[in-house]
PDB file of C-alpha atoms in Angstrom:
ATOM      1  CA  ALA A   1      78.450  93.544  77.601  1.00 74.00           C
ATOM      2  CA  GLN A   2      77.505  96.237  75.581  1.00 74.00           C
ATOM      3  CA  ALA A   3      73.957  94.932  75.093  1.00 77.00           C
ATOM      4  CA  ALA A   4      73.780  94.811  78.779  1.00 77.00           C
ATOM      5  CA  GLY A   5      74.403  98.089  79.156  1.00 78.00           C
ATOM      6  CA  TRP A   6      77.934  98.228  79.707  1.00 77.00           C
ATOM      7  CA  ARG A   7      80.377 100.835  78.373  1.00 80.00           C
ATOM      8  CA  ALA A   8      83.390  98.239  77.051  1.00 81.00           C
ATOM      9  CA  TYR A   9      86.990  99.496  77.263  1.00 85.00           C
ATOM     10  CA  LEU A  10      89.399  97.084  75.447  1.00 88.00           C
ATOM     11  CA  THR A  11      92.717  96.947  76.501  1.00 89.00           C
ATOM     12  CA  ALA A  12      95.280  94.499  74.813  1.00 90.00           C
ATOM     13  CA  THR A  13      98.627  92.751  75.524  1.00 89.00           C
ATOM     14  CA  PRO A  14     101.531  93.391  72.665  1.00 88.00           C
ATOM     15  CA  ALA A  15     100.876  89.622  72.208  1.00 87.00           C
ATOM     16  CA  GLY A  16      97.132  89.932  72.027  1.00 87.00           C
ATOM     17  CA  LEU A  17      97.409  92.767  69.643  1.00 88.00           C
ATOM     18  CA  PRO A  18      97.981  90.445  66.741  1.00 88.00           C
ATOM     19  CA  PHE A  19      94.609  88.441  67.280  1.00 86.00           C
ATOM     20  CA  LEU A  20      92.449  91.852  67.136  1.00 87.00           C
ATOM     21  CA  ASP A  21      90.689  93.778  64.580  1.00 89.00           C
ATOM     22  CA  CYS A  22      91.099  97.118  66.454  1.00 91.00           C
ATOM     23  CA  PRO A  23      89.541  99.570  64.149  1.00 92.00           C
ATOM     24  CA  ALA A  24      86.434  97.075  64.058  1.00 92.00           C
ATOM     25  CA  LEU A  25      86.735  96.990  67.647  1.00 90.00           C
ATOM     26  CA  ASP A  26      87.066 100.615  68.036  1.00 90.00           C
ATOM     27  CA  GLN A  27      83.849 101.425  65.899  1.00 92.00           C
ATOM     28  CA  GLN A  28      81.829  98.700  67.954  1.00 89.00           C
ATOM     29  CA  THR A  29      82.953 100.198  71.415  1.00 87.00           C
ATOM     30  CA  GLY A  30      83.357 103.596  70.392  1.00 87.00           C
ATOM     31  CA  TYR A  31      86.640 103.857  72.245  1.00 86.00           C
ATOM     32  CA  PRO A  32      90.018 103.130  71.029  1.00 87.00           C
ATOM     33  CA  VAL A  33      92.030  99.737  71.690  1.00 89.00           C
ATOM     34  CA  ARG A  34      94.538 100.767  74.254  1.00 89.00           C
ATOM     35  CA  HIS A  35      97.595  98.736  74.303  1.00 88.00           C
ATOM     36  CA  ALA A  36     100.636 100.937  75.332  1.00 87.00           C
ATOM     37  CA  HIS A  37     101.268 103.701  77.507  1.00 83.00           C
ATOM     38  CA  PRO A  38     101.447 107.719  75.583  1.00 81.00           C
ATOM     39  CA  ALA A  39     104.658 108.335  74.845  1.00 82.00           C
ATOM     40  CA  PRO A  40     106.602 110.933  76.658  1.00 86.00           C
ATOM     41  CA  GLY A  41     104.930 114.146  76.496  1.00 84.00           C
ATOM     42  CA  GLU A  42     102.023 113.122  74.741  1.00 82.00           C
ATOM     43  CA  PRO A  43      98.941 113.914  76.937  1.00 78.00           C
ATOM     44  CA  ARG A  44      97.650 111.158  79.077  1.00 74.00           C
ATOM     45  CA  ARG A  45      94.042 109.729  78.064  1.00 70.00           C
ATOM     46  CA  SER A  46      91.564 109.518  80.846  1.00 71.00           C
ATOM     47  CA  ARG A  47      88.824 106.872  80.782  1.00 69.00           C
ATOM     48  CA  PRO A  48      85.567 106.932  83.354  1.00 68.00           C
ATOM     49  CA  HIS A  49      86.718 104.599  86.453  1.00 77.00           C
ATOM     50  CA  ALA A  50      85.983 100.798  85.993  1.00 81.00           C
ATOM     51  CA  ASP A  51      82.950  99.108  87.597  1.00 85.00           C
ATOM     52  CA  ALA A  52      84.152  95.996  87.026  1.00 89.00           C
ATOM     53  CA  VAL A  53      86.948  94.677  85.200  1.00 92.00           C
ATOM     54  CA  ILE A  54      87.037  91.362  82.805  1.00 90.00           C
ATOM     55  CA  VAL A  55      90.284  89.966  81.898  1.00 94.00           C
ATOM     56  CA  ALA A  56      89.929  87.348  78.900  1.00 90.00           C
ATOM     57  CA  PRO A  57      91.034  85.472  77.433  1.00 92.00           C
ATOM     58  CA  ALA A  58      93.818  85.053  79.948  1.00 94.00           C
ATOM     59  CA  THR A  59      96.725  83.299  79.377  1.00 95.00           C
ATOM     60  CA  ALA A  60      98.580  81.727  81.238  1.00 97.00           C
ATOM     61  CA  ASN A  61     101.674  84.629  81.118  1.00 96.00           C
ATOM     62  CA  THR A  62      99.291  87.042  81.749  1.00 96.00           C
ATOM     63  CA  ILE A  63      97.828  85.336  85.192  1.00 98.00           C
ATOM     64  CA  CYS A  64     101.133  84.495  86.650  1.00 98.00           C
ATOM     65  CA  LYS A  65     102.328  87.969  85.938  1.00 98.00           C
ATOM     66  CA  LEU A  66      99.534  89.862  87.339  1.00 98.00           C
ATOM     67  CA  ALA A  67      99.557  87.522  90.388  1.00 98.00           C
ATOM     68  CA  ALA A  68     103.060  88.155  90.793  1.00 98.00           C
ATOM     69  CA  GLY A  69     102.827  92.020  90.607  1.00 96.00           C
ATOM     70  CA  ILE A  70     104.863  92.472  87.382  1.00 97.00           C
ATOM     71  CA  ALA A  71     103.245  95.323  85.238  1.00 94.00           C
ATOM     72  CA  ASP A  72     105.538  95.260  82.066  1.00 94.00           C
ATOM     73  CA  THR A  73     102.853  96.035  79.646  1.00 94.00           C
ATOM     74  CA  TYR A  74     100.014  98.767  79.550  1.00 92.00           C
ATOM     75  CA  ALA A  75      97.774  96.189  80.295  1.00 94.00           C
ATOM     76  CA  LEU A  76      99.072  94.703  83.535  1.00 96.00           C
ATOM     77  CA  ASP A  77      99.547  98.089  84.694  1.00 94.00           C
ATOM     78  CA  ILE A  78      96.101  98.843  84.615  1.00 92.00           C
ATOM     79  CA  LEU A  79      95.006  95.895  86.018  1.00 95.00           C
ATOM     80  CA  SER A  80      97.625  95.948  88.788  1.00 96.00           C
ATOM     81  CA  GLU A  81      96.122  99.341  89.633  1.00 93.00           C
ATOM     82  CA  CYS A  82      92.609  97.913  89.163  1.00 93.00           C
ATOM     83  CA  ILE A  83      93.179  95.490  92.052  1.00 95.00           C
ATOM     84  CA  GLY A  84      94.946  98.023  94.308  1.00 94.00           C
ATOM     85  CA  ALA A  85      92.056 100.369  93.930  1.00 92.00           C
ATOM     86  CA  GLY A  86      89.323  97.440  94.938  1.00 93.00           C
ATOM     87  CA  VAL A  87      87.885  97.275  91.696  1.00 92.00           C
ATOM     88  CA  PRO A  88      86.151  93.867  91.361  1.00 93.00           C
ATOM     89  CA  MET A  89      87.803  91.544  88.737  1.00 95.00           C
ATOM     90  CA  ILE A  90      86.650  88.661  86.991  1.00 94.00           C
ATOM     91  CA  VAL A  91      90.064  86.806  85.194  1.00 96.00           C
ATOM     92  CA  LEU A  92      88.468  83.979  82.289  1.00 94.00           C
ATOM     93  CA  PRO A  93      91.474  81.831  81.412  1.00 95.00           C
ATOM     94  CA  PHE A  94      92.285  80.104  77.948  1.00 93.00           C
ATOM     95  CA  ILE A  95      95.093  77.993  78.810  1.00 95.00           C
ATOM     96  CA  ASN A  96      95.878  73.906  77.823  1.00 95.00           C
ATOM     97  CA  THR A  97      95.941  71.514  79.837  1.00 96.00           C
ATOM     98  CA  ALA A  98      99.894  71.538  80.341  1.00 98.00           C
ATOM     99  CA  LEU A  99     100.117  74.800  81.540  1.00 97.00           C
ATOM    100  CA  ALA A 100      96.951  74.010  83.977  1.00 96.00           C
ATOM    101  CA  ALA A 101      98.833  71.619  85.301  1.00 97.00           C
ATOM    102  CA  ARG A 102     102.367  73.495  86.244  1.00 98.00           C
ATOM    103  CA  ARG A 103     102.703  74.968  89.668  1.00 98.00           C
ATOM    104  CA  PRO A 104     103.338  78.328  89.303  1.00 98.00           C
ATOM    105  CA  LEU A 105     100.286  78.913  87.371  1.00 98.00           C
ATOM    106  CA  ARG A 106      98.367  77.196  90.073  1.00 97.00           C
ATOM    107  CA  LEU A 107     100.079  79.278  93.021  1.00 98.00           C
ATOM    108  CA  ALA A 108      99.349  82.376  90.838  1.00 98.00           C
ATOM    109  CA  VAL A 109      95.473  81.480  90.586  1.00 97.00           C
ATOM    110  CA  GLU A 110      95.143  80.960  94.438  1.00 98.00           C
ATOM    111  CA  ASP A 111      97.204  84.059  95.141  1.00 98.00           C
ATOM    112  CA  LEU A 112      94.654  86.270  92.580  1.00 98.00           C
ATOM    113  CA  ARG A 113      91.886  84.409  94.788  1.00 96.00           C
ATOM    114  CA  VAL A 114      93.294  85.578  97.957  1.00 97.00           C
ATOM    115  CA  GLU A 115      93.352  89.214  97.128  1.00 96.00           C
ATOM    116  CA  GLY A 116      89.389  88.801  95.948  1.00 95.00           C
ATOM    117  CA  ILE A 117      89.942  88.260  92.030  1.00 96.00           C
ATOM    118  CA  GLN A 118      87.473  85.859  90.504  1.00 95.00           C
ATOM    119  CA  VAL A 119      89.368  83.127  88.370  1.00 96.00           C
ATOM    120  CA  PHE A 120      87.296  80.974  86.407  1.00 94.00           C
ATOM    121  CA  LEU A 121      89.530  78.077  86.390  1.00 93.00           C
ATOM    122  CA  GLY A 122      88.297  74.429  86.698  1.00 86.00           C
ATOM    123  CA  ALA A 123      84.954  73.184  87.792  1.00 84.00           C
ATOM    124  CA  GLY A 124      82.330  75.866  86.916  1.00 83.00           C
ATOM    125  CA  GLY A 125      84.790  77.701  84.782  1.00 85.00           C
ATOM    126  CA  PHE A 126      87.090  77.380  82.229  1.00 88.00           C
ATOM    127  CA  GLU A 127      88.276  73.551  81.679  1.00 89.00           C
ATOM    128  CA  PRO A 128      91.537  73.609  80.104  1.00 93.00           C
ATOM    129  CA  HIS A 129      91.823  72.147  76.712  1.00 93.00           C
ATOM    130  CA  PRO A 130      94.338  69.784  75.405  1.00 94.00           C
ATOM    131  CA  PRO A 131      97.445  71.484  73.528  1.00 95.00           C
ATOM    132  CA  GLY A 132      97.058  72.011  70.502  1.00 93.00           C
ATOM    133  CA  SER A 133      93.403  72.394  70.046  1.00 91.00           C
ATOM    134  CA  GLY A 134      92.835  75.933  71.118  1.00 87.00           C
ATOM    135  CA  ASP A 135      91.186  76.832  67.652  1.00 87.00           C
ATOM    136  CA  GLU A 136      88.220  74.421  68.078  1.00 87.00           C
ATOM    137  CA  GLN A 137      87.757  75.698  71.654  1.00 84.00           C
ATOM    138  CA  ILE A 138      87.307  79.523  71.148  1.00 80.00           C
ATOM    139  CA  THR A 139      83.878  79.208  70.128  1.00 81.00           C
ATOM    140  CA  ALA A 140      82.705  77.752  73.491  1.00 81.00           C
ATOM    141  CA  PHE A 141      84.700  80.448  75.603  1.00 81.00           C
ATOM    142  CA  GLY A 142      82.668  81.673  78.747  1.00 77.00           C
ATOM    143  CA  TRP A 143      82.416  85.326  77.942  1.00 82.00           C
ATOM    144  CA  GLY A 144      78.631  84.959  79.544  1.00 81.00           C
ATOM    145  CA  LEU A 145      79.957  83.775  82.301  1.00 84.00           C
ATOM    146  CA  ALA A 146      82.565  86.609  83.156  1.00 84.00           C
ATOM    147  CA  LEU A 147      79.930  89.300  82.384  1.00 84.00           C
ATOM    148  CA  ASP A 148      77.032  87.466  84.915  1.00 86.00           C
ATOM    149  CA  ALA A 149      80.218  87.470  87.451  1.00 86.00           C
ATOM    150  CA  ALA A 150      80.950  91.277  86.797  1.00 87.00           C
ATOM    151  CA  GLU A 151      77.177  91.869  86.986  1.00 87.00           C
ATOM    152  CA  GLN A 152      77.078  90.171  90.646  1.00 88.00           C
ATOM    153  CA  ALA A 153      80.205  91.832  91.517  1.00 85.00           C
ATOM    154  CA  CYS A 154      78.632  95.494  90.911  1.00 82.00           C
ATOM    155  CA  ALA A 155      75.830  94.865  92.742  1.00 79.00           C
ATOM    156  CA  ILE A 156      77.325  93.996  96.016  1.00 68.00           C
ATOM    157  CA  THR A 157      80.082  96.664  95.578  1.00 59.00           C
ATOM    158  CA  ASN A 158      78.546  99.367  93.737  1.00 54.00           C
ATOM    159  CA  PRO A 159      74.582  98.876  93.817  1.00 47.00           C
ATOM    160  CA  ILE A 160      74.312 102.290  92.302  1.00 44.00           C
ATOM    161  CA  ALA A 161      75.893 101.165  88.934  1.00 43.00           C
ATOM    162  CA  GLN A 162      73.158  98.613  88.263  1.00 43.00           C
ATOM    163  CA  THR A 163      70.792 101.851  87.555  1.00 39.00           C
ATOM    164  CA  SER A 164      73.185 103.742  86.092  1.00 40.00           C
ATOM    165  CA  THR A 165      75.204 103.824  82.336  1.00 40.00           C
ATOM    166  CA  ARG A 166      78.047 101.948  83.063  1.00 42.00           C
TER     167      ARG A 166
END
């Protein structure tokens, strides 16, 4: 994303935090990885308005909660606000076939799509992997697909963002 001229701000769920090397990501992006609301009395940290949001790798849990409007983590709170504000959002799942077969997930994906969220699940997007094989699939994760979709969404919703620093 940065190579394409985007400023990258990272927000992690509590479950995703242990998978990240936050100091390295802080250094690479120039911004701290956020994962929690500020404590009472702590000043609110501000960031520029997002031109687009990529939710990736999105778990079944995150997708279902986001569709249901459950904002029980900092990340889900921010994502819910972005949906309400009309910020283009791309969701790139990373789930197995057992989770993808569940009705609650299928309904959540449908609900997000009705709200205008691009969920890349199925043909032309992320194809769920067999349970227990996620480690083997991660190198082929479709980051480029999500970035291309964000570029296209911004070209439609905010043509000025195409010529300015994001």
